[in-house]
Coordinates of C-alpha atoms in Angstrom, one line a residue:
Chain A
A415 CA -50.1 145.8 130.8
Q416 CA -48.0 146.7 128.1
S417 CA -48.1 145.7 125.1
V418 CA -48.1 146.4 121.0
T419 CA -50.3 146.1 117.7
Q420 CA -49.2 145.4 114.2
L421 CA -52.3 146.5 112.8
D422 CA -51.8 144.6 109.6
S423 CA -50.6 140.9 109.5
H424 CA -49.2 140.7 106.1
V425 CA -48.7 144.3 103.5
S426 CA -47.8 143.2 99.8
V427 CA -46.5 145.7 97.8
S428 CA -44.5 146.5 94.3
E429 CA -41.0 147.2 94.8
G430 CA -40.0 150.7 93.8
T431 CA -43.2 152.1 95.7
P432 CA -43.2 153.0 99.7
V433 CA -43.7 150.6 102.3
L434 CA -45.9 151.5 105.1
L435 CA -45.8 149.0 108.4
R436 CA -48.3 150.1 111.2
C437 CA -47.7 149.9 114.6
N438 CA -49.4 151.3 118.1
Y439 CA -47.9 150.9 121.9
S440 CA -50.2 151.3 124.8
S441 CA -49.0 154.0 127.0
S442 CA -48.6 154.1 130.4
Y443 CA -45.2 155.5 130.9
S444 CA -42.1 156.3 128.5
P445 CA -41.1 153.9 125.9
S446 CA -38.3 152.8 123.9
L447 CA -40.1 151.6 120.6
F448 CA -37.9 149.9 118.0
W449 CA -38.5 147.6 114.7
Y450 CA -37.1 144.6 114.2
V451 CA -37.3 142.8 110.9
Q452 CA -36.5 138.9 111.2
H453 CA -35.8 136.8 107.2
P454 CA -36.5 133.1 106.8
N455 CA -34.1 130.8 108.6
K456 CA -32.6 134.0 110.6
G457 CA -32.7 135.3 113.9
L458 CA -33.8 138.9 114.7
Q459 CA -31.7 142.0 113.2
L460 CA -32.4 146.3 115.2
L461 CA -33.5 148.3 111.9
L462 CA -34.3 151.6 114.2
K463 CA -35.2 152.5 118.0
Y464 CA -36.8 155.3 119.5
T465 CA -35.6 156.1 123.4
S466 CA -37.5 159.4 123.4
A467 CA -34.3 161.6 121.0
A468 CA -35.7 162.6 118.2
T469 CA -39.0 161.6 117.0
L470 CA -38.5 160.9 113.7
V471 CA -36.0 157.8 113.2
K472 CA -33.6 157.0 110.7
G473 CA -32.7 153.3 110.8
I474 CA -30.3 150.6 108.2
N475 CA -31.5 149.7 104.8
G476 CA -33.3 153.3 104.6
F477 CA -36.2 152.4 106.8
E478 CA -37.3 155.3 109.1
A479 CA -40.4 155.2 111.7
E480 CA -41.9 158.3 113.5
F481 CA -42.9 158.2 117.2
K482 CA -46.1 159.9 117.6
K483 CA -47.0 160.3 121.0
S484 CA -50.3 161.9 120.9
E485 CA -51.3 158.5 118.4
T486 CA -49.3 156.4 120.3
S487 CA -48.0 155.2 117.3
F488 CA -44.7 154.5 115.8
H489 CA -44.9 153.5 111.9
L490 CA -42.3 152.1 109.5
T491 CA -41.6 153.7 106.2
K492 CA -39.6 153.1 103.6
P493 CA -39.6 155.9 100.4
S494 CA -38.8 152.4 98.3
A495 CA -39.3 149.0 98.6
H496 CA -36.2 146.4 97.7
M497 CA -36.9 142.8 96.5
S498 CA -34.5 142.4 99.4
D499 CA -36.9 144.2 101.6
A500 CA -39.1 140.8 102.2
A501 CA -39.2 139.9 105.5
E502 CA -41.1 139.2 109.0
Y503 CA -41.1 143.0 110.8
F504 CA -41.5 142.6 114.2
C505 CA -42.3 146.2 116.3
V506 CA -41.1 146.0 120.5
V507 CA -41.5 147.8 123.4
T508 CA -39.9 148.3 126.5
Y509 CA -40.1 150.8 129.5
S510 CA -37.6 152.2 132.2
G511 CA -35.6 149.8 133.8
N512 CA -34.9 146.3 132.9
T513 CA -38.2 145.4 131.5
P514 CA -38.4 142.7 128.7
L515 CA -38.8 143.7 125.3
V516 CA -42.6 142.9 124.7
F517 CA -43.1 142.2 120.4
G518 CA -46.2 142.7 118.2
K519 CA -47.3 139.5 116.7
G520 CA -45.1 140.7 113.1
T521 CA -46.2 142.1 109.7
R522 CA -45.1 139.9 106.8
L523 CA -44.0 141.9 104.2
S524 CA -44.0 140.8 100.8
V525 CA -42.8 142.6 97.2
I526 CA -44.2 142.3 94.1
A527 CA -41.7 142.6 91.0
Chain B
K281 CA -16.8 141.7 117.1
A282 CA -19.1 138.4 116.8
G283 CA -22.5 137.8 117.5
V284 CA -24.6 135.8 119.9
T285 CA -23.9 132.7 119.0
Q286 CA -26.2 129.8 119.7
T287 CA -26.4 126.3 119.7
P288 CA -27.0 123.7 118.5
R289 CA -29.3 125.4 115.4
Y290 CA -31.7 122.4 114.5
L291 CA -32.4 119.7 117.4
I292 CA -35.0 116.7 117.5
K293 CA -37.1 115.5 120.7
T294 CA -39.1 112.6 121.8
R295 CA -42.0 113.8 124.2
G296 CA -40.7 113.5 127.6
Q297 CA -36.9 114.3 127.3
Q298 CA -34.9 116.7 128.5
V299 CA -33.4 119.7 126.4
T300 CA -30.6 121.9 127.1
L301 CA -29.9 124.4 124.7
S302 CA -26.4 126.7 125.2
C303 CA -26.1 130.8 124.1
S304 CA -22.9 132.8 123.9
P305 CA -23.5 136.9 124.5
I306 CA -21.4 139.1 122.3
S307 CA -18.2 139.6 124.5
G308 CA -18.5 142.1 126.8
H309 CA -22.5 141.7 127.5
R310 CA -23.3 140.5 130.5
S311 CA -27.7 139.9 130.2
V312 CA -28.6 137.4 128.2
S313 CA -32.3 136.6 127.4
W314 CA -34.5 134.0 126.3
Y315 CA -37.1 134.5 123.8
Q316 CA -39.9 131.9 122.3
Q317 CA -40.8 132.1 119.2
T318 CA -44.2 130.1 117.6
P319 CA -47.0 131.0 114.6
G320 CA -49.5 131.0 116.9
Q321 CA -48.3 132.7 120.1
G322 CA -45.2 135.0 118.6
L323 CA -42.3 135.7 120.1
Q324 CA -42.6 134.9 123.7
F325 CA -40.0 136.2 126.7
L326 CA -39.1 133.7 128.5
F327 CA -36.2 134.6 131.3
E328 CA -33.9 137.6 132.0
Y329 CA -29.3 136.5 133.3
F330 CA -27.4 139.6 134.4
S331 CA -24.8 138.1 135.9
E332 CA -25.6 134.9 136.1
T333 CA -28.7 135.7 138.2
Q334 CA -32.7 135.4 137.0
R335 CA -33.7 139.5 136.9
N336 CA -36.6 139.0 135.0
K337 CA -38.5 135.7 134.1
G338 CA -42.5 135.1 132.0
N339 CA -45.0 132.9 131.9
F340 CA -43.4 129.8 131.3
P341 CA -44.3 126.7 133.7
G342 CA -41.8 125.2 135.7
R343 CA -40.1 122.6 133.2
F344 CA -38.6 126.0 130.9
S345 CA -35.0 127.1 133.6
G346 CA -32.0 129.1 133.1
R347 CA -28.9 129.6 134.4
Q348 CA -25.6 131.3 133.5
F349 CA -22.2 131.4 133.9
S350 CA -19.5 133.9 135.0
N351 CA -18.7 134.1 131.3
S352 CA -22.0 135.7 131.0
R353 CA -22.3 132.0 128.7
S354 CA -26.1 131.0 129.5
E355 CA -28.0 127.7 129.3
M356 CA -31.6 127.0 128.8
N357 CA -33.4 123.6 129.6
V358 CA -36.8 122.4 129.2
S359 CA -37.6 119.2 131.0
T360 CA -40.1 116.5 130.5
L361 CA -41.0 117.8 126.6
E362 CA -44.8 118.5 125.2
L363 CA -45.2 119.0 121.2
G364 CA -46.3 122.1 122.3
D365 CA -43.2 123.0 123.5
S366 CA -41.6 123.0 119.5
A367 CA -40.7 125.9 118.6
L368 CA -37.3 128.4 117.2
Y369 CA -35.7 129.2 120.6
L370 CA -33.7 132.7 120.5
C371 CA -31.4 134.2 122.5
A372 CA -30.3 137.9 122.4
S373 CA -27.5 139.7 124.8
S374 CA -27.3 143.1 125.5
L375 CA -24.2 145.4 127.6
V376 CA -26.9 145.5 131.1
G377 CA -30.3 144.8 129.7
L378 CA -31.8 148.3 130.5
D379 CA -34.7 149.6 128.2
Q380 CA -33.0 151.6 125.7
E381 CA -30.2 149.7 124.4
T382 CA -29.6 147.7 121.7
Q383 CA -30.7 143.9 122.1
Y384 CA -28.6 141.7 119.7
F385 CA -30.5 138.2 118.6
G386 CA -29.1 135.0 117.9
P387 CA -29.7 132.8 114.4
G388 CA -32.1 130.8 117.0
T389 CA -32.6 127.2 117.9
R390 CA -35.0 125.5 115.9
L391 CA -36.7 122.4 118.6
L392 CA -38.8 119.8 117.4
V393 CA -40.3 117.6 119.6
L394 CA -42.5 114.3 118.1

């Protein structure tokens, strides 16, 4: 069964320091991978997606992620955290065809001033 | 272009009642998916509609149903509500629902069952 594991339920960083949110996926076929962000009481917003093109994917708000097939990982990074980055982040996987999205449990990012 | 809209935004019901939630996709999008979000189970896929046909279904009881209209708007219905149905229900739309497409999410309907 398809699955995605977010290795940390909560990450806390200081403003201006790097962010690393970790994600591993189960690998049977070539996946499409996404990172979504959810701010309190809001819907989900796409940060970035990997669809078998470049392995380093750049997204909005300075976020990027690297697809590493050998490690089945798709970690999300940002060089310098901003207070507005505080939110819940979801790593999401889907496979070829029109299979539904499979969500990780989410990582809550806190940014300390 | 207007985003995905969901109505109502908040809803309070009592056990045993039924509820209908509505979702209007982005103009031109023909695939609509529904997800349930709870603190315990996270985000779980309910079902997906494309061209008025249910194309995928998640692992939820038959009390959860949906439909899609010719204008791609979708509704989901939950009958005989249980306390555990309290959740944020999210709707997402995409052009045709293929794996590489971005799904655009609405703000959700927060359902509280008392």
